[in-house]
Amino acid sequence: MQGCAGGTRLRYRLTLASGMLECLCFAGVVFGYASLVFVLKEDGYFSTLCVNTTGTNDTLLSTDCSSQDEQFSLVFTITSFLNNFLTLFNGCLFDRFGTMATRLLGISLYTAGTLMVAFSSAAHSVLLFPALSCIAVGGIQLLLTNMQVGNLFAAHRSTIITLYNGAFDSSSAVFLIIKVLYEQGVSVRSSFSVLSICSVIHLLRTFLLMPRSHIPYPLPEHYTYGLSCGKANTYNVEEFERTRGGAMMPDVQERGQTDDTPPPPEDGSEARDAEKVASFQSCVLSWFFLWHLLWLSIMQLRHYLFIGTLNPMLNRLANSDPTLVSQYTNAFAFTQLCGVLCAPWNGLIMDRHKGKPLAPGETEREADLRSSSLSLLLTSLQCLLFSVCASSPVLPLQYLTFILQVVNRSFLYGGHAAFISIAFPACHFGKLYGLVMSLSAAFSLLQYPCVALVKGALGGDPFFVDIALTLLTLLVFIHPVYIFIHCRKLARQREDTQTVATLGSKLAEAKS
């Protein structure tokens, strides 16, 4: 183990850099779906659903492809649902069996999905349903196992988690590259075959630069991993959590307790009880979890509906001009590249107290929580502005919509993962992360009835649906406000405790 210790920092940096490339180039490619739809339409996928409309003299007036658009929207709806819903299974798998088992399953699904797209055709358009679902689920498993890399760099933990989520968002530009290559004569089959071959890189990284189990937090001294070091110095995360103080956030209470902020224990026996890890049930029943679930679900629905209906929206605003639609589709895909640049700012906001002295009696987790309230508020405000711009039927304004969308999305998922890691014990991270994503996935299914409503009763005009979603977005501000009030309450309790302690000491001195 001593021979490995000298290269520990180098190993950490290689893990960080390779994980960044993995998330940037592979993990979230399905969210570049708008670029892929443009290519698939050119290849005739679901083209049998297009209907020719004729005039009174049997002259061709136009081609109605609304059913084709609806089918493409359904593909993305199912893909995005499974991407989130199965994250609960992925989280349980990750917490129970560790990194290697989760990554091997994810790589298998990802490879199967890319191969199905590679060997699909217009005659077998239905293959898109399982193919994109496998790519999405495999990609989120790669992200889930990579986010623990932030534990290797304690001072920048939230920054790295948000950076990885930003890279995940930016990977949607891969489908833009496929679109550009397609316009230069490279077939979809060739592009997705290359993605399949790249799975060899994921396998090598799994065995050489990732732990078999988990990366604990805080990091033990001389922690190492990987086959080249022989047997890795691994730890059981739940046992490790039990040995350190402050494992249970004040809000995460057992079902029988009603006070959100119990006073910190002073005597040794009570301190030992407080250091016990909060149960998974108490985490799920806390207000932190419930408000965070609402926060993520509403904003995610807004993003999914925008991405899934982007192509028909651009067709409507551009009067079905294919050149203009391609121009705006490319602009949207290019902005996705900026997700990796936007996400670290959110992490810096959450890590801004690192290195600064804590308030008297304040724990590191409380300081993290206080910093997260500003991040949650900024993310909520971004989503509101994005929704307002997306609701406007002005084509040039969509450039601003694209910018707001990528900034908000990078803040959203990075902030989501960072908040789960801050507010709850590390041994429940995978399960809680997965549960929130799964429950929000059920909420995101509302996007399909929204699309059906626009196509049917609203005659293709999504204005009223957009307004309703914008008003719904106002609810996301509850979460940061609750966190802010909670932190203020903790601060007042510390002040009161210190005041009582000071008065007690003065009285003791007076009596003596």
Coordinates of C-alpha atoms in Angstrom, one line a residue:
M1 CA 0.0 0.0 0.0
Q2 CA 3.0 2.3 0.7
G3 CA 4.0 2.0 -3.0
C4 CA 0.6 3.2 -4.1
A5 CA 0.5 6.1 -1.6
G6 CA 3.0 8.2 -3.6
G7 CA 0.8 8.3 -6.7
T8 CA -2.5 8.7 -4.9
R9 CA -3.0 12.4 -5.8
L10 CA -2.1 11.6 -9.5
R11 CA -4.7 8.8 -9.4
Y12 CA -7.3 11.1 -8.0
R13 CA -6.6 13.7 -10.8
L14 CA -6.8 11.0 -13.5
T15 CA -10.1 9.8 -12.1
L16 CA -11.4 13.3 -12.1
A17 CA -10.3 14.1 -15.7
S18 CA -11.4 10.8 -17.2
G19 CA -14.8 11.0 -15.4
M20 CA -15.2 14.5 -16.8
L21 CA -14.6 13.3 -20.4
E22 CA -16.9 10.3 -19.8
C23 CA -19.8 12.6 -18.7
L24 CA -19.0 15.1 -21.4
C25 CA -18.9 12.7 -24.4
F26 CA -21.4 10.0 -23.5
A27 CA -23.5 10.2 -20.4
G28 CA -26.3 12.6 -21.4
V29 CA -26.4 12.4 -25.2
V30 CA -30.1 11.7 -25.3
F31 CA -30.9 15.3 -24.3
G32 CA -29.6 16.4 -27.7
Y33 CA -32.7 14.6 -29.1
A34 CA -33.8 17.7 -31.1
S35 CA -30.7 17.3 -33.3
L36 CA -31.3 13.6 -33.7
V37 CA -34.9 14.1 -34.7
F38 CA -33.9 16.3 -37.5
V39 CA -31.6 13.5 -38.9
L40 CA -34.2 10.7 -38.3
K41 CA -36.8 12.7 -40.2
E42 CA -34.4 13.0 -43.1
D43 CA -34.0 9.2 -43.0
G44 CA -37.8 8.7 -43.0
Y45 CA -38.4 7.4 -39.5
F46 CA -42.1 7.3 -38.7
S47 CA -42.7 8.9 -42.2
T48 CA -45.7 6.5 -42.8
L49 CA -47.6 8.6 -40.2
C50 CA -47.5 11.7 -42.5
V51 CA -50.7 12.3 -44.4
N52 CA -51.1 14.2 -47.6
T53 CA -54.0 16.7 -47.7
T54 CA -55.6 17.6 -51.0
G55 CA -57.9 20.4 -52.2
T56 CA -61.2 20.2 -54.0
N57 CA -59.6 19.4 -57.4
D58 CA -57.5 16.6 -55.9
T59 CA -54.4 18.9 -55.9
L60 CA -51.9 18.4 -53.2
L61 CA -52.0 21.2 -50.7
S62 CA -49.6 20.1 -48.0
T63 CA -48.3 17.2 -46.0
D64 CA -49.5 16.8 -42.4
C65 CA -46.8 15.2 -40.3
S66 CA -48.2 16.1 -36.8
S67 CA -48.6 12.4 -36.1
Q68 CA -45.0 11.8 -36.9
D69 CA -44.0 14.6 -34.5
E70 CA -46.3 13.2 -31.8
Q71 CA -44.5 9.8 -32.2
F72 CA -41.1 11.4 -31.9
S73 CA -42.4 13.2 -28.8
L74 CA -43.6 9.9 -27.3
V75 CA -40.1 8.4 -27.8
F76 CA -38.6 11.2 -25.8
T77 CA -41.4 11.1 -23.2
I78 CA -40.8 7.4 -22.5
T79 CA -37.0 7.8 -22.6
S80 CA -36.9 10.7 -20.2
F81 CA -39.4 8.9 -17.9
L82 CA -37.3 5.7 -17.8
N83 CA -34.1 7.8 -17.4
N84 CA -35.4 9.1 -14.1
F85 CA -37.8 6.4 -12.9
L86 CA -35.1 3.6 -13.0
T87 CA -32.7 5.9 -11.2
L88 CA -34.2 4.5 -7.9
F89 CA -33.2 1.0 -9.0
N90 CA -29.8 2.4 -10.0
G91 CA -29.3 4.1 -6.7
C92 CA -30.2 1.0 -4.7
L93 CA -27.9 -1.0 -6.9
F94 CA -25.1 1.5 -6.3
D95 CA -25.6 1.7 -2.5
R96 CA -25.9 -2.1 -2.2
F97 CA -23.4 -3.5 -4.7
G98 CA -21.0 -0.6 -5.3
T99 CA -19.4 1.2 -8.2
M100 CA -18.2 -1.7 -10.4
A101 CA -21.5 -3.6 -10.6
T102 CA -23.4 -0.4 -11.4
R103 CA -21.0 0.6 -14.1
L104 CA -20.9 -2.8 -15.8
L105 CA -24.7 -2.8 -16.0
G106 CA -24.7 0.8 -17.3
I107 CA -22.1 0.1 -19.9
S108 CA -24.0 -3.0 -21.1
L109 CA -27.3 -1.0 -21.5
Y110 CA -25.5 1.9 -23.2
T111 CA -23.8 -0.4 -25.7
A112 CA -27.0 -2.3 -26.4
G113 CA -28.8 1.0 -27.1
T114 CA -26.2 2.5 -29.4
L115 CA -26.2 -0.8 -31.4
M116 CA -30.0 -0.8 -31.7
V117 CA -29.9 2.7 -33.2
A118 CA -27.0 1.7 -35.5
F119 CA -29.0 -1.2 -36.9
S120 CA -32.4 0.5 -37.0
S121 CA -34.0 1.9 -40.1
A122 CA -37.2 3.7 -41.2
A123 CA -38.8 0.3 -41.6
H124 CA -37.9 -0.5 -38.0
S125 CA -38.5 2.9 -36.4
V126 CA -40.0 1.2 -33.3
L127 CA -36.5 0.3 -32.3
L128 CA -36.0 3.9 -31.2
F129 CA -38.1 3.3 -28.1
P130 CA -35.9 0.6 -26.4
A131 CA -32.7 2.0 -28.0
L132 CA -32.9 5.5 -26.6
S133 CA -34.2 4.3 -23.3
C134 CA -31.2 2.0 -22.9
I135 CA -28.8 4.9 -23.8
A136 CA -30.5 7.2 -21.3
V137 CA -30.5 4.6 -18.4
G138 CA -26.9 3.6 -19.1
G139 CA -25.8 7.2 -19.2
I140 CA -27.4 8.1 -15.9
Q141 CA -25.6 5.2 -14.3
L142 CA -22.3 6.5 -15.6
L143 CA -23.1 9.9 -14.0
L144 CA -24.2 8.4 -10.7
T145 CA -21.0 6.5 -10.2
N146 CA -18.9 9.5 -11.2
M147 CA -20.5 12.0 -8.8
Q148 CA -18.8 10.3 -5.9
V149 CA -15.4 11.5 -7.3
G150 CA -16.2 14.8 -5.6
N151 CA -15.4 13.1 -2.3
L152 CA -11.8 12.9 -3.3
F153 CA -11.5 16.7 -3.2
A154 CA -13.3 17.8 0.0
A155 CA -12.7 21.5 -0.5
H156 CA -14.3 21.5 -3.9
R157 CA -16.8 18.7 -3.5
S158 CA -20.0 20.6 -4.6
T159 CA -18.1 22.2 -7.4
I160 CA -17.0 18.9 -8.8
I161 CA -20.5 17.4 -8.5
T162 CA -22.0 20.3 -10.4
L163 CA -19.2 20.2 -12.9
Y164 CA -20.0 16.6 -13.7
N165 CA -23.7 17.4 -14.0
G166 CA -22.8 20.3 -16.4
A167 CA -20.7 17.9 -18.5
F168 CA -23.7 15.5 -18.5
D169 CA -25.8 18.3 -19.9
S170 CA -23.2 19.4 -22.5
S171 CA -22.9 15.8 -23.8
S172 CA -26.2 16.4 -25.6
A173 CA -24.1 18.2 -28.2
V174 CA -22.9 14.8 -29.3
F175 CA -26.1 14.4 -31.3
L176 CA -25.3 17.8 -33.0
I177 CA -22.0 16.4 -34.1
I178 CA -23.9 13.4 -35.5
K179 CA -26.2 15.8 -37.3
V180 CA -23.3 17.7 -38.8
L181 CA -21.5 14.5 -39.8
Y182 CA -24.8 13.3 -41.4
E183 CA -24.9 16.5 -43.5
Q184 CA -21.4 15.7 -44.6
G185 CA -22.4 12.2 -45.7
V186 CA -21.6 10.1 -42.6
S187 CA -24.5 7.7 -41.9
V188 CA -26.3 7.4 -38.6
R189 CA -25.2 3.7 -38.5
S190 CA -21.5 4.7 -38.6
S191 CA -21.8 7.3 -35.9
F192 CA -23.6 5.1 -33.5
S193 CA -21.2 2.2 -34.2
V194 CA -18.4 4.4 -33.1
L195 CA -20.3 5.2 -29.9
S196 CA -20.7 1.4 -29.3
I197 CA -16.9 0.8 -29.8
C198 CA -16.1 3.5 -27.3
S199 CA -17.6 1.3 -24.5
V200 CA -14.2 -0.3 -24.3
I201 CA -13.0 3.0 -22.8
H202 CA -15.7 2.8 -20.1
L203 CA -14.7 -0.7 -19.2
L204 CA -11.0 0.2 -18.9
R205 CA -11.8 3.1 -16.6
T206 CA -14.1 0.9 -14.5
F207 CA -11.3 -1.5 -13.7
L208 CA -8.3 0.9 -13.5
L209 CA -9.6 4.3 -12.2
M210 CA -12.8 3.5 -10.2
P211 CA -13.3 1.8 -6.9
R212 CA -15.0 -1.6 -6.6
S213 CA -17.3 -0.3 -3.8
H214 CA -17.6 3.4 -2.9
I215 CA -15.5 6.5 -2.3
P216 CA -16.2 7.5 1.4
Y217 CA -16.6 11.1 2.7
P218 CA -14.7 12.5 4.5
L219 CA -11.9 10.7 2.8
P220 CA -9.7 8.5 5.0
E221 CA -6.0 9.1 4.9
H222 CA -4.1 7.2 2.1
Y223 CA -7.4 6.0 0.6
T224 CA -6.7 4.3 -2.8
Y225 CA -8.4 2.0 -5.3
G226 CA -7.8 0.3 -8.6
L227 CA -6.4 -3.0 -9.8
S228 CA -2.8 -1.7 -10.1
C229 CA -2.7 -1.2 -6.4
G230 CA -3.7 -4.7 -5.6
K231 CA -6.4 -4.9 -3.0
A232 CA -7.9 -1.4 -2.6
N233 CA -8.2 0.3 0.7
T234 CA -12.0 0.5 0.6
Y235 CA -14.5 1.4 3.3
N236 CA -18.1 0.6 4.2
V237 CA -19.7 4.0 3.8
E238 CA -22.5 3.4 6.3
E239 CA -20.1 2.3 9.0
F240 CA -17.9 5.2 8.2
E241 CA -20.8 7.6 8.6
R242 CA -21.5 6.2 12.0
T243 CA -18.0 7.0 13.2
R244 CA -18.1 10.7 12.5
G245 CA -20.1 13.5 14.1
G246 CA -23.0 15.4 12.7
A247 CA -24.2 12.6 10.4
M248 CA -27.8 13.5 10.9
M249 CA -29.1 16.9 9.7
P250 CA -31.4 18.7 12.2
D251 CA -34.3 18.5 9.7
V252 CA -34.1 14.7 9.2
Q253 CA -36.1 13.4 12.2
E254 CA -37.7 10.2 13.1
R255 CA -41.4 10.0 12.5
G256 CA -42.3 10.5 16.1
Q257 CA -40.6 13.9 16.4
T258 CA -42.3 17.1 15.4
D259 CA -39.5 19.7 16.1
D260 CA -37.5 20.3 13.0
T261 CA -34.5 21.7 14.9
P262 CA -33.7 19.9 18.1
P263 CA -31.0 21.5 20.2
P264 CA -27.5 19.9 19.8
P265 CA -26.8 17.4 22.5
E266 CA -24.1 18.4 25.1
D267 CA -23.6 15.3 27.2
G268 CA -21.6 12.3 25.8
S269 CA -24.5 9.7 25.7
E270 CA -26.8 12.0 23.8
A271 CA -24.0 13.0 21.4
R272 CA -23.4 9.4 20.6
D273 CA -27.1 8.9 19.8
A274 CA -27.1 12.0 17.6
E275 CA -24.2 10.6 15.7
K276 CA -26.3 7.7 14.6
V277 CA -27.1 7.8 10.9
A278 CA -30.6 8.9 10.1
S279 CA -32.8 6.1 8.8
F280 CA -33.8 6.1 5.1
Q281 CA -37.5 6.5 6.1
S282 CA -36.8 9.6 8.2
C283 CA -34.9 11.1 5.3
V284 CA -37.8 10.5 3.0
L285 CA -40.4 11.9 5.4
S286 CA -38.5 15.1 6.1
W287 CA -39.6 18.5 4.7
F288 CA -36.2 18.8 3.0
F289 CA -37.0 15.8 0.9
L290 CA -40.6 16.7 0.1
W291 CA -39.9 20.3 -0.9
H292 CA -36.8 19.3 -2.9
L293 CA -38.9 16.7 -4.8
L294 CA -41.5 19.4 -5.7
W295 CA -38.6 21.8 -6.7
L296 CA -37.0 19.3 -9.1
S297 CA -40.3 17.8 -10.5
I298 CA -41.7 21.1 -11.7
M299 CA -38.6 22.4 -13.3
Q300 CA -37.8 19.1 -14.9
L301 CA -41.3 18.9 -16.5
R302 CA -40.7 22.4 -18.0
H303 CA -37.4 21.3 -19.5
Y304 CA -38.6 18.0 -20.8
L305 CA -41.7 19.5 -22.5
F306 CA -39.5 22.2 -24.1
I307 CA -36.9 19.6 -25.4
G308 CA -39.5 17.1 -26.6
T309 CA -41.5 19.7 -28.5
L310 CA -38.7 21.9 -29.7
N311 CA -38.7 20.6 -33.3
P312 CA -42.5 21.2 -33.9
M313 CA -42.3 24.5 -32.1
L314 CA -39.5 25.7 -34.4
N315 CA -41.4 24.4 -37.4
R316 CA -44.4 26.5 -36.4
L317 CA -42.5 29.7 -35.6
A318 CA -40.4 29.4 -38.8
N319 CA -43.4 28.5 -41.1
S320 CA -41.9 25.1 -41.8
D321 CA -38.7 26.5 -43.4
P322 CA -36.2 23.6 -43.1
T323 CA -33.2 25.9 -43.4
L324 CA -34.4 28.1 -40.6
V325 CA -35.4 25.2 -38.5
S326 CA -31.9 23.6 -39.0
Q327 CA -30.3 26.9 -38.1
Y328 CA -32.2 27.2 -34.8
T329 CA -31.7 23.5 -34.0
N330 CA -27.9 23.9 -34.4
A331 CA -28.0 27.0 -32.2
F332 CA -29.8 25.1 -29.5
A333 CA -27.3 22.2 -29.7
F334 CA -24.3 24.6 -29.6
T335 CA -25.6 26.3 -26.5
Q336 CA -25.7 22.8 -24.8
L337 CA -22.0 22.8 -25.0
C338 CA -21.9 25.7 -22.5
G339 CA -23.5 23.6 -19.8
V340 CA -20.1 22.4 -18.6
L341 CA -19.1 26.1 -18.3
C342 CA -22.2 27.1 -16.4
A343 CA -22.4 24.3 -13.8
P344 CA -19.2 25.0 -11.8
W345 CA -20.6 28.5 -10.9
N346 CA -23.3 26.8 -9.0
G347 CA -20.8 24.6 -7.2
L348 CA -18.7 27.6 -6.4
I349 CA -21.8 29.3 -4.8
M350 CA -22.3 26.2 -2.7
D351 CA -18.6 25.9 -1.7
R352 CA -18.0 29.6 -1.1
H353 CA -17.8 29.1 2.7
K354 CA -15.0 26.6 2.4
G355 CA -11.8 27.8 4.0
K356 CA -13.6 30.4 6.0
P357 CA -14.1 30.1 9.8
L358 CA -17.5 28.7 10.8
A359 CA -19.8 30.6 13.1
P360 CA -19.6 29.6 16.8
G361 CA -21.4 26.2 17.2
E362 CA -22.0 25.9 13.4
T363 CA -21.2 22.5 11.8
E364 CA -19.8 22.0 8.3
R365 CA -23.1 20.5 7.2
E366 CA -25.0 23.5 8.4
A367 CA -22.7 25.9 6.5
D368 CA -23.2 23.8 3.4
L369 CA -26.9 23.9 3.8
R370 CA -26.9 27.7 4.3
S371 CA -24.9 28.1 1.1
S372 CA -27.3 25.8 -0.8
S373 CA -30.3 28.2 -0.2
L374 CA -28.8 30.8 -2.5
S375 CA -28.1 28.2 -5.2
L376 CA -31.7 26.9 -5.0
L377 CA -33.1 30.4 -5.2
L378 CA -31.0 31.4 -8.3
T379 CA -32.0 28.1 -10.0
S380 CA -35.7 28.8 -9.4
L381 CA -35.4 32.4 -10.7
Q382 CA -33.6 31.1 -13.9
C383 CA -36.4 28.6 -14.5
L384 CA -39.0 31.3 -14.2
L385 CA -37.2 33.5 -16.8
F386 CA -36.7 30.5 -19.1
S387 CA -40.4 29.6 -19.0
V388 CA -41.5 33.1 -19.7
C389 CA -39.2 33.3 -22.8
A390 CA -40.2 29.8 -24.0
S391 CA -43.8 30.9 -23.8
S392 CA -43.2 33.8 -26.2
P393 CA -44.1 33.1 -29.9
V394 CA -41.2 35.2 -31.2
L395 CA -38.6 33.2 -33.1
P396 CA -35.5 35.4 -32.5
L397 CA -36.3 35.4 -28.8
Q398 CA -35.6 31.7 -28.7
Y399 CA -31.9 32.4 -28.8
L400 CA -32.3 33.8 -25.3
T401 CA -34.5 30.9 -24.4
F402 CA -31.7 28.5 -25.4
I403 CA -29.2 30.3 -23.2
L404 CA -31.5 30.4 -20.2
Q405 CA -32.4 26.7 -20.7
V406 CA -28.8 25.4 -20.7
V407 CA -27.8 27.6 -17.7
N408 CA -30.9 26.6 -15.7
R409 CA -30.5 22.9 -16.6
S410 CA -26.9 22.9 -15.5
F411 CA -27.8 24.5 -12.2
L412 CA -30.8 22.3 -11.7
Y413 CA -29.2 18.8 -11.9
G414 CA -25.9 19.8 -10.3
G415 CA -27.7 21.6 -7.5
H416 CA -30.0 18.6 -7.0
A417 CA -27.1 16.1 -6.6
A418 CA -25.1 18.5 -4.4
F419 CA -28.1 19.2 -2.1
I420 CA -28.8 15.5 -1.6
S421 CA -25.1 15.0 -0.7
I422 CA -25.3 17.9 1.8
A423 CA -28.7 17.4 3.4
F424 CA -28.6 13.6 4.0
P425 CA -26.1 10.9 5.1
A426 CA -23.8 9.6 2.4
C427 CA -24.9 6.0 2.9
H428 CA -28.3 6.9 1.5
F429 CA -27.1 9.1 -1.4
G430 CA -27.8 6.6 -4.1
K431 CA -31.3 5.6 -2.8
L432 CA -32.4 9.2 -2.2
Y433 CA -31.0 10.5 -5.4
G434 CA -32.7 7.7 -7.3
L435 CA -36.0 8.1 -5.4
V436 CA -36.2 11.8 -6.2
M437 CA -35.5 11.1 -9.8
S438 CA -38.0 8.3 -10.0
L439 CA -40.8 10.3 -8.4
S440 CA -40.1 13.3 -10.6
A441 CA -40.2 11.0 -13.6
A442 CA -43.8 10.1 -12.8
F443 CA -44.5 13.8 -12.7
S444 CA -42.8 14.3 -16.0
L445 CA -45.3 12.0 -17.7
L446 CA -47.6 15.0 -17.7
Q447 CA -45.7 16.2 -20.7
Y448 CA -47.4 13.8 -23.0
P449 CA -51.0 14.8 -22.1
C450 CA -49.8 18.4 -22.5
V451 CA -48.6 17.6 -26.0
A452 CA -51.9 15.9 -26.8
L453 CA -53.9 18.9 -25.4
V454 CA -51.9 21.3 -27.6
K455 CA -52.5 19.1 -30.7
G456 CA -56.1 18.6 -30.0
A457 CA -58.2 21.1 -28.1
L458 CA -55.8 24.0 -28.6
G459 CA -55.3 23.5 -32.3
G460 CA -51.5 23.4 -32.2
D461 CA -51.1 26.6 -30.2
P462 CA -49.2 25.9 -26.9
F463 CA -49.7 29.4 -25.5
F464 CA -52.1 28.5 -22.7
V465 CA -50.1 25.4 -21.7
D466 CA -47.0 27.5 -21.5
I467 CA -48.7 30.1 -19.3
A468 CA -50.0 27.3 -17.0
L469 CA -46.5 25.9 -16.6
T470 CA -45.0 29.3 -16.0
L471 CA -47.5 29.9 -13.1
L472 CA -46.7 26.4 -11.8
T473 CA -43.0 27.3 -11.8
L474 CA -43.7 29.9 -9.0
L475 CA -44.1 27.0 -6.6
V476 CA -40.4 26.1 -6.8
F477 CA -39.5 29.2 -4.7
I478 CA -41.0 27.4 -1.6
H479 CA -37.9 25.2 -1.3
P480 CA -35.1 27.9 -1.1
V481 CA -37.3 30.0 1.2
Y482 CA -37.8 27.0 3.5
I483 CA -34.1 26.3 3.7
F484 CA -33.4 30.0 4.4
I485 CA -35.9 30.0 7.3
H486 CA -34.5 26.8 8.6
C487 CA -31.0 28.1 8.7
R488 CA -32.1 31.3 10.4
K489 CA -33.9 29.2 13.0
L490 CA -30.7 27.2 13.6
A491 CA -28.7 30.4 14.0
R492 CA -31.2 31.8 16.5
Q493 CA -31.1 28.6 18.5
R494 CA -27.3 28.8 18.7
E495 CA -27.5 32.4 19.9
D496 CA -30.0 31.5 22.5
T497 CA -28.0 28.5 23.7
Q498 CA -24.8 30.7 23.9
T499 CA -26.8 33.4 25.8
V500 CA -28.1 30.9 28.3
A501 CA -24.7 29.4 28.8
T502 CA -23.1 32.9 29.3
L503 CA -25.8 33.9 31.9
G504 CA -25.4 30.5 33.6
S505 CA -21.6 31.0 33.9
K506 CA -22.1 34.6 35.3
L507 CA -24.6 33.4 37.9
A508 CA -22.2 30.6 38.9
E509 CA -19.4 33.1 39.3
A510 CA -21.7 35.5 41.3
K511 CA -22.7 32.7 43.7
S512 CA -19.2 31.7 44.2

